[in-house]
Amino acid sequence: MEESLKSWDTECLLSDMVRIIRTNRPLVVISRFHGYVRDGHGNHQAIGGLTSDAVAAAAEPDRFPEQITEEGLRPWTVRKSYRGGVRENQPWCINFDAGQHSPWIGDSYYNFGVYGLSL
């Protein structure tokens, strides 16, 4: 993870992630990665930690204030943040059909994910 963070402009990446949250204003953010060694590759670990940071920063008007003053975005508080792939068989775990059509994205969640991986 340290190698990834050293080679990335993490403040720029965090700013982009906050911009996406403030633009799309999601009620829920689901992160596949957690920021821990069990995520595997260092890039996965790094993005897992940055996702939590971005969710918190998006709600704070003093974080990336240029997005507010220059781009017209507003701070946004994500209502829930979930991490995927943890003990799927527990009663407190949320499961959903990734093949289900989402009117918000105009496609299934699965296809949306495949599209994201193709970029």
Tab-separated table of C-alpha atoms in Angstrom:
chain	number	residue	atom	x	y	z
A	1	MET	CA	0.000	0.000	0.000
A	2	GLU	CA	2.813	2.416	0.830
A	3	GLU	CA	4.212	2.102	-2.695
A	4	SER	CA	0.830	2.954	-4.199
A	5	LEU	CA	0.374	5.976	-1.961
A	6	LYS	CA	3.884	7.216	-2.779
A	7	SER	CA	3.309	6.975	-6.535
A	8	TRP	CA	-0.177	8.520	-6.515
A	9	ASP	CA	-1.073	12.150	-5.954
A	10	THR	CA	-3.400	11.105	-3.147
A	11	GLU	CA	-4.737	14.606	-2.506
A	12	CYS	CA	-5.725	14.937	-6.172
A	13	LEU	CA	-7.275	11.463	-6.143
A	14	LEU	CA	-9.157	12.235	-2.934
A	15	SER	CA	-10.379	15.507	-4.462
A	16	ASP	CA	-11.693	13.614	-7.504
A	17	MET	CA	-13.457	11.086	-5.284
A	18	VAL	CA	-15.047	13.869	-3.222
A	19	ARG	CA	-16.148	15.606	-6.447
A	20	ILE	CA	-17.857	12.409	-7.608
A	21	ILE	CA	-19.695	12.081	-4.291
A	22	ARG	CA	-20.733	15.746	-4.254
A	23	THR	CA	-21.869	15.592	-7.876
A	24	ASN	CA	-23.842	12.348	-7.677
A	25	ARG	CA	-25.003	12.766	-4.063
A	26	PRO	CA	-25.398	9.064	-3.256
A	27	LEU	CA	-27.289	7.974	-0.177
A	28	VAL	CA	-25.120	4.853	0.068
A	29	VAL	CA	-21.511	4.117	-0.883
A	30	ILE	CA	-20.354	0.510	-1.140
A	31	SER	CA	-16.625	-0.117	-1.153
A	32	ARG	CA	-15.232	-3.450	-2.245
A	33	PHE	CA	-11.967	-2.789	-0.417
A	34	HIS	CA	-11.296	-1.919	3.201
A	35	GLY	CA	-7.790	-0.521	3.360
A	36	TYR	CA	-6.356	-3.658	4.976
A	37	VAL	CA	-3.775	-6.253	3.953
A	38	ARG	CA	-6.523	-8.789	3.241
A	39	ASP	CA	-7.542	-6.599	0.256
A	40	GLY	CA	-4.528	-8.023	-1.565
A	41	HIS	CA	-2.672	-5.674	-3.895
A	42	GLY	CA	-1.451	-2.370	-2.461
A	43	ASN	CA	-3.625	-0.389	-4.881
A	44	HIS	CA	-6.698	-2.139	-3.484
A	45	GLN	CA	-5.617	-1.416	0.081
A	46	ALA	CA	-4.964	2.242	-0.722
A	47	ILE	CA	-8.273	2.849	-2.491
A	48	GLY	CA	-10.135	1.141	0.352
A	49	GLY	CA	-8.731	3.639	2.823
A	50	LEU	CA	-9.258	6.585	0.491
A	51	THR	CA	-12.912	5.675	-0.015
A	52	SER	CA	-13.608	6.103	3.699
A	53	ASP	CA	-11.686	9.386	3.657
A	54	ALA	CA	-13.644	10.632	0.621
A	55	VAL	CA	-17.012	9.840	2.192
A	56	ALA	CA	-16.031	11.837	5.285
A	57	ALA	CA	-14.452	14.714	3.331
A	58	ALA	CA	-17.454	15.140	1.007
A	59	ALA	CA	-19.538	16.309	3.971
A	60	GLU	CA	-16.999	18.877	5.167
A	61	PRO	CA	-17.249	22.310	3.487
A	62	ASP	CA	-13.648	23.151	4.404
A	63	ARG	CA	-12.330	20.141	2.446
A	64	PHE	CA	-11.781	21.033	-1.204
A	65	PRO	CA	-13.621	24.370	-0.885
A	66	GLU	CA	-12.845	25.221	-4.528
A	67	GLN	CA	-15.400	22.598	-5.513
A	68	ILE	CA	-17.979	24.681	-3.679
A	69	THR	CA	-16.861	28.182	-4.668
A	70	GLU	CA	-15.733	27.509	-8.249
A	71	GLU	CA	-17.745	24.480	-9.342
A	72	GLY	CA	-20.988	25.170	-7.503
A	73	LEU	CA	-21.006	21.840	-5.685
A	74	ARG	CA	-22.324	21.486	-2.163
A	75	PRO	CA	-21.111	19.365	0.722
A	76	TRP	CA	-22.881	16.019	0.796
A	77	THR	CA	-23.360	13.569	3.634
A	78	VAL	CA	-23.555	9.937	2.603
A	79	ARG	CA	-26.161	8.253	4.810
A	80	LYS	CA	-24.583	4.793	4.863
A	81	SER	CA	-21.236	3.380	3.874
A	82	TYR	CA	-20.825	-0.370	3.398
A	83	ARG	CA	-17.863	-2.603	2.700
A	84	GLY	CA	-18.366	-5.620	0.499
A	85	GLY	CA	-17.119	-9.163	0.778
A	86	VAL	CA	-17.179	-9.563	4.553
A	87	ARG	CA	-18.804	-12.663	6.051
A	88	GLU	CA	-21.624	-12.904	3.547
A	89	ASN	CA	-23.508	-15.560	5.521
A	90	GLN	CA	-24.048	-13.487	8.651
A	91	PRO	CA	-27.600	-12.337	9.506
A	92	TRP	CA	-26.518	-8.686	9.571
A	93	CYS	CA	-25.094	-8.875	6.057
A	94	ILE	CA	-26.974	-7.152	3.230
A	95	ASN	CA	-27.382	-9.072	-0.013
A	96	PHE	CA	-28.831	-7.711	-3.241
A	97	ASP	CA	-29.251	-8.883	-6.807
A	98	ALA	CA	-26.503	-7.251	-8.871
A	99	GLY	CA	-28.448	-8.165	-12.014
A	100	GLN	CA	-31.357	-5.987	-10.918
A	101	HIS	CA	-32.118	-2.991	-13.145
A	102	SER	CA	-31.465	0.390	-11.536
A	103	PRO	CA	-33.570	3.298	-12.823
A	104	TRP	CA	-30.902	5.666	-11.493
A	105	ILE	CA	-28.109	4.287	-13.698
A	106	GLY	CA	-30.333	2.923	-16.461
A	107	ASP	CA	-28.770	-0.526	-16.359
A	108	SER	CA	-28.060	-3.371	-13.957
A	109	TYR	CA	-25.540	-2.898	-11.180
A	110	TYR	CA	-23.519	-5.741	-12.683
A	111	ASN	CA	-23.294	-4.060	-16.102
A	112	PHE	CA	-22.441	-0.758	-14.453
A	113	GLY	CA	-19.557	-2.470	-12.659
A	114	VAL	CA	-18.352	-4.125	-15.857
A	115	TYR	CA	-18.414	-0.748	-17.594
A	116	GLY	CA	-16.362	0.780	-14.781
A	117	LEU	CA	-13.750	-1.956	-15.088
A	118	SER	CA	-13.480	-1.339	-18.834
A	119	LEU	CA	-12.416	2.299	-18.446
